[in-house]
Amino acid sequence: MPTWLVHGFRWPRAQIRIHIILQNLDDAAPEWLMAPATVACMVKNFKDQWPETMAQLPHLQLIEQYDPDDFTVKDQPYAYVCDIVHEVKLGVDVDEIRGNGLGDEQWAAIVELRDKVAPGEKLGWFVVVNGDVERWAPPLQDDDATPEASQLGRKSQTSSVLQLDTPLTPEPERPSTSRSLKKWFGGKLRKTKRQEQSTGLLPPSTQPTYPPQGSRTIFIESQNLENTANMSRRDFLSMPAPENYVAGLGRGATGFTTRSDLGPAREGPSEEQMKEMLAKRAASLGQAAPSAYGVTEKKEEDERDDDEDRFQDPDNEVGLFSSGMNYDKDDDEADRIYQEVDEKMDKRRRARREAREQKEREEYERNNPKIQLQFADLKRALGGVSEEEWAALPEVGDMTGKAKRAREARLANARSYAVPDSVISAASKSGELDTSIPTGDADGMTTNLASIGAAQLSALTVRLDSAASAPGTQTSTTSGTATSVDPKGYMTALSKKEAMGEEVPVEDINRARVLLESAVKTNIHNGPGYVALARLEEVAGKIHTAKKVIARGCELCPRSVVVWEEAIRLNRDNLHNAKIIAANGIKQNTKAVKLWQAAIELEQTPAARKKVTRQALDHNPQSVELWKTLINDTEELDAVRLLFAKATETVPLSEELWISYARVSEPEAAQQILNKARKAIPTSWAIWIHACRLQEELGKVEMLDTIMTRAVKSLIKENAMIKREEWIAQAEICEEQGDKGTATAIIKATIGWGLDEDDERRDVWLEDARSVLNRNKPETARAILGFAVAVFPYSTTIWHAFADLEKHHGTMDTLLSVLERAVNACPTSESLWLLYAREMWQSGDPEGARKVLGRSFEALPGNEMVYTRAVDFEVDAGNYEQARSFLQVARESAATDRIFMKSAVLERQLGNYETAIDICNQGLQSWPGSWKLHAIKGQIYEQLSKLPEAHEAFNIGTRAAPKAPVLYILLSRLQVKQGAIVKARSTLDRGRQQNPKSDQILLEQVRLERRQNNISAAQQLMAGALQQCPTSGLLWAEKIMHLEGRTQRKPRALEAIKKVEKDPLLFVVVARIFWAERRLDKAATWFVKAVTLDSDFGDAWIWYYKFLLQHGTEEKLQDTLAKVALAEPKHGEIWQSVAKDPKNARKSTEEILKIAVQVAE
């Protein structure tokens, strides 16, 4: 029993029959779609009708469900049209099959096919069971089918859905009860066609052979078989038999057939011969001759059937033992008894069988009525159709395949082609005689395509210029380089033009008119059709026709509100007519609030509007919109309050009316109103929020948290609690409207709703705060972070986020207050102490900053970061002696290489080079591997022009810290300055061996060759470097800007960005490329991307500021300087070279930026 998991839709049987009839599909069987011929016919029909749809459904199948044990119906009420069919053998993973999914085009195709053949049916997955795919049954015994038809076995009738490779075992026949009983008792069966063939009554050419059960059917031509047998016969066997010779007659043998015979048996003796033989044998035995083979004489027709059926069936044993055996009266009596039993059984069940057959016939006719019976009631209804309605029926389309083929044949034989103008001109001049000399002027027969393109471009330019100058559009200039058109305003302007009938193609209007006229004629009661046709006529400029169309729609569709609304709109130019139309529409639709609103809009005075509104409320007292209209038209405050009281009494479930009522009332009355509203609508959260806002307006801020806590409890009790995200959105709305206390109360009461203690609540709240800040709602973010620090008081991450919020959106006092709370909660946090001290220093309170650092010394004794920050503060303040003292204490109590480096740098900045060298030597005694101390020592010697000492310091540093690429680079540059190019290459090669993946050393090697104008060697080195470090932005930037031509820079930049996804240096390179091409908008975009990606990368700020100096505005320059000062960048090749120069030691970030812009090339 096959079982399939299919994806598709059900196709009702009635729609299948209608489709086959309408499409004139003669080869399709509507009752069984799985037949091969039907499948081929239906798929071909689908492909002919919808080729584009069927192109996406190459594996479309038609599946039937069937229960062979159900004899009440012959088919099911629907079949399945499937694009995915999976046969279930033993078991199947349904999720895996469904998880494969469908492509968008295949899904759209099956949906479109469903809408065409079975609209409204469900599209999804089904399990289909079919108990008999072939639905094969053996032929009836009384059937007069041809022998060729009887030769068709089950294998020839196998469905196209399942092709079985194993032999099929034929099902046993199911004879009737009476015939089976007769056969069991040895009775005689009625002759069948197979028995006629076996006895030779049919011609040999029409007699089939039957193989044993379970084997495959093999047909052998009888002529070939006979020829094969003749080859082995002897000569006398081929001679004709003597006259009246009957083989085996003397010994009483008779002819019969078996299942193993390949051909029919010989014809047996005739009746007269058998009687004569039996009589002779009885006489020889001294017995009486039996009458008619031992059976009582019956009617002549029974005897004739008896003689013909005798020896036909090999299972029929009647008469086999009548010759050569004693056949006495007891046997004759037994045959008569069996015959009487069979007749009695047949009579007893005849009435029941006939009643069952009649019931089955009636049931079948009821489930499968004929087409004429299905439409009988509709035909009777046609008697009431008038002649005008008959005349108004539209012409039917040609839906038959025969007419379609005929039409295609006519079109194929009547093809026409457009002849070019040049051919017509040449034919007209073929017979002319012209003696003039042709000039070089054009003959007017050639089309200038360039002029057409130029005209189209000019028209587009005019439309864009007019759109840009229209009052609804906005233009903005970026750096004076480009003008952009507001797309929303431009599209709105075009929509208005089309609505007014401008530039609408006449062909489109005509086609739409034909379609809409056909729609309203086909369905005269379709209101939207009249509306669409009227609007089309309005667009075409035919206002009078549009009014006639909509008037016709009002007449035929009096219950359609949209039709009446459109009629009122089209007649607004004549208020009198519009009011009459509105009155007629309201009479037909008294509950239509939209019609009442349209009628109110037609009134010109407030008194008339109120009058119509009251009439509308008499018919629609539950309409909130009508109550709002009446209240808005009322000017007296007392009258408004009375109307609100009546409205809330009539519509007690309207939140909007209750809240509006509270807003126009006095505070005390508003509280009572909100209490009534809360009781009327206990599931409303908006009423609680408004109550909280009312208390804030009254100055009772301490009540806000209490009200929101009660609100949450009440809503949870009523199972009406909304999501946490929705509460945050409501808090943002309150903040936007000025109720910041309410926003904070909402966050405190609801920010933890739906979050368990096991969830990552800290990360969730931080993300919520970032999202709210992105929407520019700092008060809500402040409430979220305030609640978060209350729950996680020891989280430095939350305190930093809180401090950053106050720094950007708060005041200095609030920032310092938050930092004070932070260091008290987290006294061991180094970053919080340093942030607190820095912000205190920047606030203009150096004494307060020193006190903060003093407190940090107590909380973090011996912390080098605290000492270095204290030194920075004293240096910025110019207290160098105090800074020296701090560093001296630090070298004694918290001696680290960084402390020694800071000390040496300070002495270097102050010009005490010998002291700086001594400090470096002291530090190198404790930390010989500190590459920064080696670098500072060498740079001091180089600054003093002591190149040999500098060379020795750098060389010692490379051996003490071989993994520091900077030392190799400094040494190589010093050697180049000395003119030792070969030694510089050797130094970089040695550094490359120690640091094979260092892009800094690889870049320095390339630059060394490029500075020596050895471009080919530089390119080779760059190729090897990119193989070692394919994701290095430094190497790609050098290659693009210095080793590629201008035409190849953009492709190389695209390749680099694909390999290095997010590198600010590459973004700067792309921006510089667009800058060089004068594509300033794109250059500015990429510069912004670079500084946004990494605000700590100083080189991006340098190039961006340099770009703005040439193409930006003063406002943009000031804004960029402020952002740079806030970001305080620390990295970047150009930035570090300028910032770490001792000459720029005490310069601000803005000053360093301006100096670096002069250095950048």
Short mmCIF file of C-alpha atoms in Angstrom, two decimals, residues 125-499:
data_model
loop_
_atom_site.label_atom_id
_atom_site.label_comp_id
_atom_site.label_asym_id
_atom_site.label_seq_id
_atom_site.Cartn_x
_atom_site.Cartn_y
_atom_site.Cartn_z
CA TRP A 125 2.18 19.19 3.14
CA PHE A 126 -0.08 16.11 3.05
CA VAL A 127 0.24 12.37 3.68
CA VAL A 128 -1.54 10.41 0.92
CA VAL A 129 -2.32 6.67 1.07
CA ASN A 130 -3.31 4.66 -2.01
CA GLY A 131 -4.31 1.06 -1.51
CA ASP A 132 -4.29 0.21 -5.20
CA VAL A 133 -2.24 2.46 -7.49
CA GLU A 134 -3.33 0.57 -10.64
CA ARG A 135 -6.97 -0.12 -9.71
CA TRP A 136 -6.85 -3.27 -11.89
CA ALA A 137 -9.58 -5.89 -11.80
CA PRO A 138 -9.97 -9.12 -13.82
CA PRO A 139 -12.49 -8.97 -16.68
CA LEU A 140 -16.04 -10.15 -16.05
CA GLN A 141 -16.91 -13.63 -17.22
CA ASP A 142 -19.87 -12.40 -19.27
CA ASP A 143 -17.80 -9.62 -20.81
CA ASP A 144 -17.59 -9.68 -24.58
CA ALA A 145 -14.18 -8.03 -24.59
CA THR A 146 -11.81 -8.91 -27.39
CA PRO A 147 -9.06 -11.43 -26.77
CA GLU A 148 -6.51 -8.69 -27.24
CA ALA A 149 -7.97 -6.82 -24.28
CA SER A 150 -7.89 -9.94 -22.14
CA GLN A 151 -4.20 -10.32 -22.81
CA LEU A 152 -3.43 -7.08 -20.97
CA GLY A 153 -2.17 -8.15 -17.58
CA ARG A 154 -1.53 -6.09 -14.53
CA LYS A 155 1.95 -5.19 -15.65
CA SER A 156 0.63 -3.33 -18.68
CA GLN A 157 -1.68 -1.26 -16.51
CA THR A 158 0.86 -0.10 -13.94
CA SER A 159 0.61 3.54 -12.97
CA SER A 160 3.24 5.99 -14.06
CA VAL A 161 3.86 7.03 -10.48
CA LEU A 162 5.44 3.73 -9.30
CA GLN A 163 7.29 1.41 -11.72
CA LEU A 164 7.83 -1.96 -9.97
CA ASP A 165 10.72 -4.21 -10.95
CA THR A 166 9.44 -7.32 -9.12
CA PRO A 167 6.87 -9.65 -10.67
CA LEU A 168 3.34 -9.01 -9.62
CA THR A 169 1.31 -11.87 -8.19
CA PRO A 170 -2.23 -11.78 -9.60
CA GLU A 171 -4.99 -11.48 -7.07
CA PRO A 172 -7.38 -14.46 -6.79
CA GLU A 173 -10.69 -14.20 -8.49
CA ARG A 174 -13.77 -13.52 -6.42
CA PRO A 175 -16.64 -15.61 -7.80
CA SER A 176 -20.15 -15.16 -6.51
CA THR A 177 -21.42 -17.26 -3.62
CA SER A 178 -23.80 -19.41 -5.65
CA ARG A 179 -21.24 -20.17 -8.35
CA SER A 180 -18.54 -20.98 -5.77
CA LEU A 181 -20.89 -23.37 -3.95
CA LYS A 182 -21.87 -25.02 -7.18
CA LYS A 183 -18.23 -25.48 -8.10
CA TRP A 184 -17.42 -26.83 -4.63
CA PHE A 185 -20.13 -29.47 -4.83
CA GLY A 186 -19.10 -30.46 -8.31
CA GLY A 187 -21.74 -28.45 -10.15
CA LYS A 188 -21.31 -27.05 -13.63
CA LEU A 189 -20.11 -23.54 -14.32
CA ARG A 190 -21.23 -21.31 -17.11
CA LYS A 191 -18.99 -21.24 -20.08
CA THR A 192 -16.38 -18.47 -20.23
CA LYS A 193 -14.40 -17.10 -23.11
CA ARG A 194 -11.26 -18.72 -21.79
CA GLN A 195 -13.02 -22.10 -21.87
CA GLU A 196 -14.15 -21.45 -25.41
CA GLN A 197 -10.57 -20.74 -26.41
CA SER A 198 -9.30 -23.83 -24.62
CA THR A 199 -11.80 -26.09 -26.43
CA GLY A 200 -11.02 -24.58 -29.74
CA LEU A 201 -14.31 -22.76 -30.26
CA LEU A 202 -12.37 -19.56 -31.02
CA PRO A 203 -9.89 -19.29 -33.87
CA PRO A 204 -6.32 -20.17 -32.93
CA SER A 205 -5.10 -16.67 -33.83
CA THR A 206 -7.29 -15.17 -31.17
CA GLN A 207 -6.57 -17.68 -28.40
CA PRO A 208 -4.20 -16.34 -25.70
CA THR A 209 -1.90 -18.43 -23.58
CA TYR A 210 -1.71 -18.10 -19.85
CA PRO A 211 1.51 -18.43 -17.85
CA PRO A 212 1.71 -19.90 -14.37
CA GLN A 213 0.98 -17.63 -11.41
CA GLY A 214 3.74 -15.33 -10.27
CA SER A 215 5.65 -15.40 -13.56
CA ARG A 216 5.95 -12.66 -16.12
CA THR A 217 3.68 -12.77 -19.14
CA ILE A 218 5.43 -13.95 -22.32
CA PHE A 219 3.40 -14.20 -25.55
CA ILE A 220 4.57 -16.58 -28.24
CA GLU A 221 3.04 -16.63 -31.64
CA SER A 222 1.22 -19.89 -32.27
CA GLN A 223 2.70 -20.24 -35.74
CA ASN A 224 6.26 -20.21 -34.47
CA LEU A 225 5.40 -22.74 -31.76
CA GLU A 226 3.75 -25.06 -34.25
CA ASN A 227 6.73 -24.90 -36.58
CA THR A 228 9.04 -25.82 -33.71
CA ALA A 229 6.88 -28.84 -32.79
CA ASN A 230 6.71 -30.10 -36.39
CA MET A 231 10.47 -30.40 -36.56
CA SER A 232 10.44 -33.24 -33.97
CA ARG A 233 7.42 -35.17 -35.31
CA ARG A 234 7.65 -38.38 -37.22
CA ASP A 235 6.37 -38.78 -40.74
CA PHE A 236 3.26 -40.76 -39.94
CA LEU A 237 2.18 -38.18 -37.47
CA SER A 238 1.88 -35.70 -40.30
CA MET A 239 -0.43 -38.00 -42.26
CA PRO A 240 -4.20 -37.36 -42.11
CA ALA A 241 -6.18 -39.47 -39.58
CA PRO A 242 -8.69 -42.12 -40.81
CA GLU A 243 -12.27 -41.07 -41.21
CA ASN A 244 -14.36 -41.21 -38.01
CA TYR A 245 -11.19 -41.75 -35.97
CA VAL A 246 -11.48 -40.67 -32.36
CA ALA A 247 -8.30 -40.96 -30.36
CA GLY A 248 -8.76 -42.77 -27.03
CA LEU A 249 -12.44 -43.34 -27.59
CA GLY A 250 -12.12 -47.06 -27.15
CA ARG A 251 -10.76 -46.74 -23.64
CA GLY A 252 -13.23 -44.05 -22.59
CA ALA A 253 -10.70 -41.17 -22.62
CA THR A 254 -11.91 -37.62 -23.17
CA GLY A 255 -10.03 -34.41 -23.96
CA PHE A 256 -9.26 -31.78 -21.32
CA THR A 257 -6.81 -28.93 -20.74
CA THR A 258 -4.42 -28.08 -17.95
CA ARG A 259 -2.72 -24.85 -16.88
CA SER A 260 0.61 -26.03 -18.23
CA ASP A 261 -0.71 -26.43 -21.79
CA LEU A 262 0.53 -23.82 -24.21
CA GLY A 263 -2.23 -24.41 -26.67
CA PRO A 264 -5.86 -25.64 -26.82
CA ALA A 265 -6.71 -29.30 -26.46
CA ARG A 266 -8.23 -31.32 -29.25
CA GLU A 267 -11.93 -31.26 -29.75
CA GLY A 268 -13.62 -34.04 -27.81
CA PRO A 269 -16.20 -36.57 -29.12
CA SER A 270 -19.66 -35.40 -29.99
CA GLU A 271 -22.70 -36.05 -27.84
CA GLU A 272 -24.00 -38.82 -30.06
CA GLN A 273 -20.64 -40.58 -29.99
CA MET A 274 -20.50 -40.38 -26.21
CA LYS A 275 -24.02 -41.77 -25.80
CA GLU A 276 -23.25 -44.59 -28.18
CA MET A 277 -20.03 -45.40 -26.38
CA LEU A 278 -21.66 -45.33 -22.93
CA ALA A 279 -24.53 -47.48 -24.11
CA LYS A 280 -22.13 -50.12 -25.53
CA ARG A 281 -20.14 -50.16 -22.31
CA ALA A 282 -23.27 -50.46 -20.14
CA ALA A 283 -24.51 -53.32 -22.31
CA SER A 284 -21.22 -55.14 -21.98
CA LEU A 285 -21.47 -54.80 -18.21
CA GLY A 286 -25.12 -55.78 -18.08
CA GLN A 287 -26.30 -52.42 -16.77
CA ALA A 288 -28.91 -49.93 -17.88
CA ALA A 289 -27.72 -46.99 -19.90
CA PRO A 290 -27.62 -43.77 -17.80
CA SER A 291 -29.59 -40.79 -18.94
CA ALA A 292 -27.49 -37.83 -20.16
CA TYR A 293 -24.21 -38.49 -18.29
CA GLY A 294 -26.01 -39.49 -15.10
CA VAL A 295 -27.91 -36.16 -14.60
CA THR A 296 -31.65 -35.70 -14.55
CA GLU A 297 -33.03 -34.20 -17.71
CA LYS A 298 -33.55 -30.50 -17.55
CA LYS A 299 -34.55 -27.83 -19.92
CA GLU A 300 -33.07 -27.84 -23.39
CA GLU A 301 -31.02 -24.71 -22.81
CA ASP A 302 -29.55 -26.18 -19.62
CA GLU A 303 -28.54 -29.29 -21.53
CA ARG A 304 -26.98 -27.20 -24.26
CA ASP A 305 -25.00 -25.20 -21.73
CA ASP A 306 -24.11 -28.42 -19.96
CA ASP A 307 -22.66 -29.92 -23.09
CA GLU A 308 -20.76 -26.79 -24.00
CA ASP A 309 -19.37 -26.21 -20.48
CA ARG A 310 -18.39 -29.77 -19.85
CA PHE A 311 -14.60 -30.30 -19.98
CA GLN A 312 -13.82 -26.56 -20.43
CA ASP A 313 -12.55 -25.70 -16.96
CA PRO A 314 -9.71 -27.89 -15.66
CA ASP A 315 -11.05 -27.37 -12.13
CA ASN A 316 -14.48 -28.70 -13.19
CA GLU A 317 -14.54 -32.40 -12.40
CA VAL A 318 -18.07 -33.04 -13.67
CA GLY A 319 -18.22 -36.06 -15.96
CA LEU A 320 -14.59 -37.04 -15.55
CA PHE A 321 -15.54 -40.29 -13.85
CA SER A 322 -18.78 -41.02 -15.75
CA SER A 323 -17.10 -43.23 -18.29
CA GLY A 324 -15.33 -46.28 -17.15
CA MET A 325 -16.93 -46.01 -13.69
CA ASN A 326 -20.13 -47.30 -12.09
CA TYR A 327 -22.59 -44.40 -12.26
CA ASP A 328 -25.69 -45.56 -10.40
CA LYS A 329 -28.89 -44.01 -9.14
CA ASP A 330 -27.24 -42.76 -5.95
CA ASP A 331 -24.96 -40.55 -7.99
CA ASP A 332 -27.92 -39.30 -9.99
CA GLU A 333 -29.78 -38.56 -6.77
CA ALA A 334 -26.76 -36.69 -5.38
CA ASP A 335 -26.56 -34.50 -8.46
CA ARG A 336 -30.25 -33.63 -8.14
CA ILE A 337 -29.81 -32.72 -4.47
CA TYR A 338 -26.85 -30.48 -5.26
CA GLN A 339 -28.81 -28.82 -8.05
CA GLU A 340 -31.77 -28.12 -5.77
CA VAL A 341 -29.46 -26.65 -3.08
CA ASP A 342 -27.87 -24.34 -5.61
CA GLU A 343 -31.23 -23.17 -6.93
CA LYS A 344 -32.57 -22.60 -3.43
CA MET A 345 -29.47 -20.64 -2.35
CA ASP A 346 -29.66 -18.55 -5.48
CA LYS A 347 -33.36 -17.73 -4.94
CA ARG A 348 -32.87 -16.91 -1.26
CA ARG A 349 -30.14 -14.34 -1.92
CA ARG A 350 -31.51 -12.94 -5.16
CA ALA A 351 -33.73 -10.32 -3.53
CA ARG A 352 -30.97 -9.22 -1.17
CA ARG A 353 -28.44 -9.02 -3.99
CA GLU A 354 -30.76 -7.06 -6.23
CA ALA A 355 -31.58 -4.63 -3.39
CA ARG A 356 -27.88 -4.12 -2.68
CA GLU A 357 -27.11 -3.54 -6.35
CA GLN A 358 -29.96 -1.03 -6.59
CA LYS A 359 -28.69 0.80 -3.48
CA GLU A 360 -25.15 0.93 -4.85
CA ARG A 361 -26.43 2.24 -8.17
CA GLU A 362 -28.40 5.02 -6.45
CA GLU A 363 -25.46 5.92 -4.21
CA TYR A 364 -23.14 6.15 -7.19
CA GLU A 365 -25.55 8.37 -9.12
CA ARG A 366 -25.92 10.59 -6.08
CA ASN A 367 -22.16 10.97 -5.58
CA ASN A 368 -21.37 11.23 -9.27
CA PRO A 369 -24.23 13.12 -10.91
CA LYS A 370 -24.17 13.86 -14.57
CA ILE A 371 -23.28 17.33 -15.80
CA GLN A 372 -26.83 18.06 -16.95
CA LEU A 373 -28.16 17.11 -13.49
CA GLN A 374 -25.65 19.38 -11.74
CA PHE A 375 -26.80 22.42 -13.66
CA ALA A 376 -30.51 21.53 -13.67
CA ASP A 377 -31.43 24.04 -10.95
CA LEU A 378 -29.46 26.75 -12.73
CA LYS A 379 -31.24 26.01 -15.98
CA ARG A 380 -34.59 26.37 -14.23
CA ALA A 381 -33.44 29.76 -12.91
CA LEU A 382 -32.74 30.95 -16.44
CA GLY A 383 -36.48 31.14 -17.00
CA GLY A 384 -36.62 34.37 -15.03
CA VAL A 385 -33.94 36.17 -17.08
CA SER A 386 -35.31 39.09 -19.09
CA GLU A 387 -34.42 39.92 -22.66
CA GLU A 388 -32.43 42.98 -21.57
CA GLU A 389 -30.32 40.86 -19.25
CA TRP A 390 -29.75 38.35 -22.02
CA ALA A 391 -28.64 41.16 -24.31
CA ALA A 392 -26.32 42.56 -21.63
CA LEU A 393 -24.39 39.28 -21.26
CA PRO A 394 -20.76 39.75 -22.41
CA GLU A 395 -19.23 37.67 -25.14
CA VAL A 396 -17.67 34.48 -23.84
CA GLY A 397 -14.07 33.74 -24.49
CA ASP A 398 -12.78 30.92 -26.61
CA MET A 399 -11.88 28.25 -24.03
CA THR A 400 -11.74 25.12 -26.19
CA GLY A 401 -8.54 23.64 -27.39
CA LYS A 402 -10.00 22.93 -30.82
CA ALA A 403 -10.81 26.56 -31.47
CA LYS A 404 -7.43 27.58 -30.13
CA ARG A 405 -5.62 25.26 -32.54
CA ALA A 406 -7.71 26.51 -35.41
CA ARG A 407 -6.98 30.11 -34.52
CA GLU A 408 -3.24 29.41 -34.25
CA ALA A 409 -3.31 27.72 -37.64
CA ARG A 410 -5.01 30.75 -39.18
CA LEU A 411 -2.49 33.09 -37.63
CA ALA A 412 0.40 30.92 -38.81
CA ASN A 413 -0.85 31.09 -42.41
CA ALA A 414 -1.53 34.82 -42.29
CA ARG A 415 1.75 36.26 -41.06
CA SER A 416 2.78 39.76 -42.04
CA TYR A 417 6.00 41.65 -41.62
CA ALA A 418 6.74 45.36 -41.56
CA VAL A 419 8.64 46.46 -44.64
CA PRO A 420 11.45 48.98 -44.00
CA ASP A 421 11.05 52.46 -45.42
CA SER A 422 14.22 52.04 -47.43
CA VAL A 423 12.71 49.09 -49.36
CA ILE A 424 9.52 51.03 -50.13
CA SER A 425 11.54 54.03 -51.27
CA ALA A 426 13.77 51.90 -53.47
CA ALA A 427 10.75 50.19 -55.03
CA SER A 428 9.07 53.53 -55.80
CA LYS A 429 12.20 54.84 -57.51
CA SER A 430 13.09 51.67 -59.36
CA GLY A 431 11.40 52.79 -62.59
CA GLU A 432 12.31 56.48 -62.52
CA LEU A 433 14.61 58.21 -64.99
CA ASP A 434 16.61 60.91 -63.30
CA THR A 435 19.26 63.01 -65.04
CA SER A 436 20.14 65.25 -62.09
CA ILE A 437 23.26 64.89 -60.07
CA PRO A 438 22.45 63.84 -56.44
CA THR A 439 23.61 66.19 -53.73
CA GLY A 440 25.06 65.31 -50.37
CA ASP A 441 21.88 66.24 -48.53
CA ALA A 442 19.95 63.59 -46.71
CA ASP A 443 16.82 62.22 -48.40
CA GLY A 444 14.78 62.24 -45.20
CA MET A 445 14.44 58.46 -45.12
CA THR A 446 17.17 57.84 -42.50
CA THR A 447 16.39 58.04 -38.78
CA ASN A 448 18.91 59.85 -36.66
CA LEU A 449 19.04 57.68 -33.52
CA ALA A 450 21.53 60.01 -31.84
CA SER A 451 19.09 62.89 -32.04
CA ILE A 452 16.34 60.73 -30.52
CA GLY A 453 18.60 59.80 -27.60
CA ALA A 454 19.56 63.43 -27.12
CA ALA A 455 15.91 64.46 -27.14
CA GLN A 456 15.08 61.85 -24.49
CA LEU A 457 17.99 63.04 -22.37
CA SER A 458 16.83 66.65 -22.74
CA ALA A 459 13.30 65.69 -21.71
CA LEU A 460 14.62 63.84 -18.65
CA THR A 461 16.75 66.86 -17.74
CA VAL A 462 13.76 69.18 -18.00
CA ARG A 463 11.65 66.89 -15.76
CA LEU A 464 14.40 66.63 -13.15
CA ASP A 465 14.93 70.41 -13.17
CA SER A 466 11.24 71.04 -12.78
CA ALA A 467 11.09 68.51 -9.95
CA ALA A 468 14.03 70.14 -8.23
CA SER A 469 12.43 73.60 -8.47
CA ALA A 470 9.03 72.37 -7.30
CA PRO A 471 7.90 73.63 -3.88
CA GLY A 472 7.49 70.10 -2.51
CA THR A 473 11.10 69.10 -3.10
CA GLN A 474 14.24 69.86 -1.14
CA THR A 475 17.75 70.43 -2.45
CA SER A 476 20.94 70.28 -0.43
CA THR A 477 24.52 70.95 -1.40
CA THR A 478 27.39 69.01 0.08
CA SER A 479 30.61 70.98 0.01
CA GLY A 480 29.39 72.84 -3.03
CA THR A 481 29.97 69.83 -5.27
CA ALA A 482 26.62 68.11 -5.88
CA THR A 483 22.88 68.62 -5.72
CA SER A 484 20.52 65.87 -4.57
CA VAL A 485 16.77 65.70 -5.19
CA ASP A 486 14.51 64.60 -2.39
CA PRO A 487 13.23 61.24 -3.73
CA LYS A 488 10.09 61.23 -1.59
CA GLY A 489 9.02 64.67 -2.70
CA TYR A 490 9.84 63.90 -6.32
CA MET A 491 7.74 60.72 -6.34
CA THR A 492 4.91 62.58 -4.62
CA ALA A 493 4.99 65.25 -7.29
CA LEU A 494 4.88 62.65 -10.04
CA SER A 495 1.94 60.90 -8.36
CA LYS A 496 0.06 64.20 -8.23
CA LYS A 497 0.71 64.79 -11.91
CA GLU A 498 -0.59 61.36 -12.84
CA ALA A 499 -3.66 61.85 -10.64
#
